[in-house]
XYZ file of C-alpha atoms in Angstrom:
119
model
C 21.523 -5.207 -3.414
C 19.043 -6.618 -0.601
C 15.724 -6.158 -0.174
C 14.277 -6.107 2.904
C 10.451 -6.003 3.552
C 8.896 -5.105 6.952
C 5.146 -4.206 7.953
C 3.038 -7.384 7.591
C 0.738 -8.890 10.176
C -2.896 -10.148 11.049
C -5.927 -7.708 10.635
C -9.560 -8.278 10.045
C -10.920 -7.506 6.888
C -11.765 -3.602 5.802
C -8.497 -2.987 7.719
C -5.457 -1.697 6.883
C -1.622 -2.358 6.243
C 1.356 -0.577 5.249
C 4.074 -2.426 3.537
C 7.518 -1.198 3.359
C 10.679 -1.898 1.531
C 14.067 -0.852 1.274
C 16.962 -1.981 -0.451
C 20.264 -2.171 1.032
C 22.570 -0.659 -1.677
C 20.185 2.319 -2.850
C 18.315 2.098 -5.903
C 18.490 4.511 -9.020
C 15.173 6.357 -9.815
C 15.590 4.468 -13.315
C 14.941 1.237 -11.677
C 11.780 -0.205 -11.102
C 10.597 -1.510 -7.789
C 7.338 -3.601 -7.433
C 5.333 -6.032 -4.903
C 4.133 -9.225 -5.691
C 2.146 -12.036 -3.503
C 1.828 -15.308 -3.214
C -1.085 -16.624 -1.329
C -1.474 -20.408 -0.703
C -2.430 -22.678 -3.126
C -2.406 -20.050 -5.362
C 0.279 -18.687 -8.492
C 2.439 -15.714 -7.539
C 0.557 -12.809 -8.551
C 1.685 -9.095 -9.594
C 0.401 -5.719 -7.403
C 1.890 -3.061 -8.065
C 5.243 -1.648 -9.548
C 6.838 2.136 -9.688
C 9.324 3.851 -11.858
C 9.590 7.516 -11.854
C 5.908 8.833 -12.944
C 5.011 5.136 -14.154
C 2.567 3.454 -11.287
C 1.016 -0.234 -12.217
C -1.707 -1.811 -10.323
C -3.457 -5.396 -10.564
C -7.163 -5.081 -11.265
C -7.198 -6.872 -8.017
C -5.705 -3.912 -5.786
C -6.974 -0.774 -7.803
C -8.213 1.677 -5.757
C -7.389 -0.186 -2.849
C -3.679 -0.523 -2.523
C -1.032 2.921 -3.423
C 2.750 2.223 -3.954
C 4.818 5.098 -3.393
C 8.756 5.518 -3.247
C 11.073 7.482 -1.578
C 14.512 7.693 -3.833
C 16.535 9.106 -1.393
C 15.897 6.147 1.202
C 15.900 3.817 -1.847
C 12.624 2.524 -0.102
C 9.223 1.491 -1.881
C 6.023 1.059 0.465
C 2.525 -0.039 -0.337
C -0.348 1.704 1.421
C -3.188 -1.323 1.724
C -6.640 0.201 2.539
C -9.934 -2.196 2.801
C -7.788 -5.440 3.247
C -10.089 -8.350 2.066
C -9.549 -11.876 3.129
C -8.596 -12.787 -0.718
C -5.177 -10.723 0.163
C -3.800 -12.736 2.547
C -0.565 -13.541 1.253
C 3.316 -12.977 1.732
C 4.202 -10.051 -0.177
C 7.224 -9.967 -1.921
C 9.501 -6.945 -2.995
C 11.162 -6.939 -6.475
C 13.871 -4.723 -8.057
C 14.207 -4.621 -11.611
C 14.266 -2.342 -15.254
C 10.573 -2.221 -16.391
C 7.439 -1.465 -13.843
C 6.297 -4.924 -15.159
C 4.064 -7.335 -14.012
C 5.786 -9.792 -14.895
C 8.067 -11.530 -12.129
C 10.520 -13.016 -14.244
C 11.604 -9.032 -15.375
C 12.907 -8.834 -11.710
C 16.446 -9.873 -10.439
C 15.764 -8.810 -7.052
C 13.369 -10.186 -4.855
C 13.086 -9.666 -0.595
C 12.499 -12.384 1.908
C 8.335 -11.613 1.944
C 6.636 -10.176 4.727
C 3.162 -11.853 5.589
C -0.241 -10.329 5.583
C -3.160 -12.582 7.283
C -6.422 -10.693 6.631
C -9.468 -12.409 9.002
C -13.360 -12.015 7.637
């Protein structure tokens, strides 16, 4: 399977983005499919992840940031609303068992799209 992200790109803060994902080889609704980033300087850090009825969120993106999936197009998209500078990052997609947050859970991962968010 291949993941392949799409949607990034430079917008000024309270902005927003939608992030998109789909996987090459379809996806079973029993699989989990997340989004981590990984902004400069900083560690790779969890978002959100979706299986079935199961949604997980960072405290970062709560109420910010929806993930939603579409099993019949095997594709998982994140809905970012009030983009803050503090997201900028390249977003990563991640297939795996468990809507974890933890990335080593995941034996997918996409290419990363990049989100730039200006003050």
């Amino acid at each position: 399977v291949r993941l392949v992200e799409s949607g990034g790109g430079l917008v000024q803060a309270g902005e927003s983005l939608r992030l998109s994902c789909v996987a090459s080889a379809g996806t079973h609704r029993s699989q989990a499919m997340a989004w981590f980033r990984h902004g400069s300087g900083k560690e790779r850090e969890f978002v959100a992840a979706i299986r079935g009825s199961t949604v997980n969120y960072s405290d970062s993106v709560k109420g910010r940031f929806t993930v939603s999936r579409d099993n019949a197009k095997s594709t998982v998209t994140l809905q970012m609303n009030s983009l803050k500078p503090e997201d900028t990052a390249v977003y990563y997609c991640a297939l795996g068992s468990l809507p974890s947050t933890q990335a080593r859970l995941y034996n997918t991962w996409g290419q990363g799209t990049r989100v730039t968010v200006s003050s």
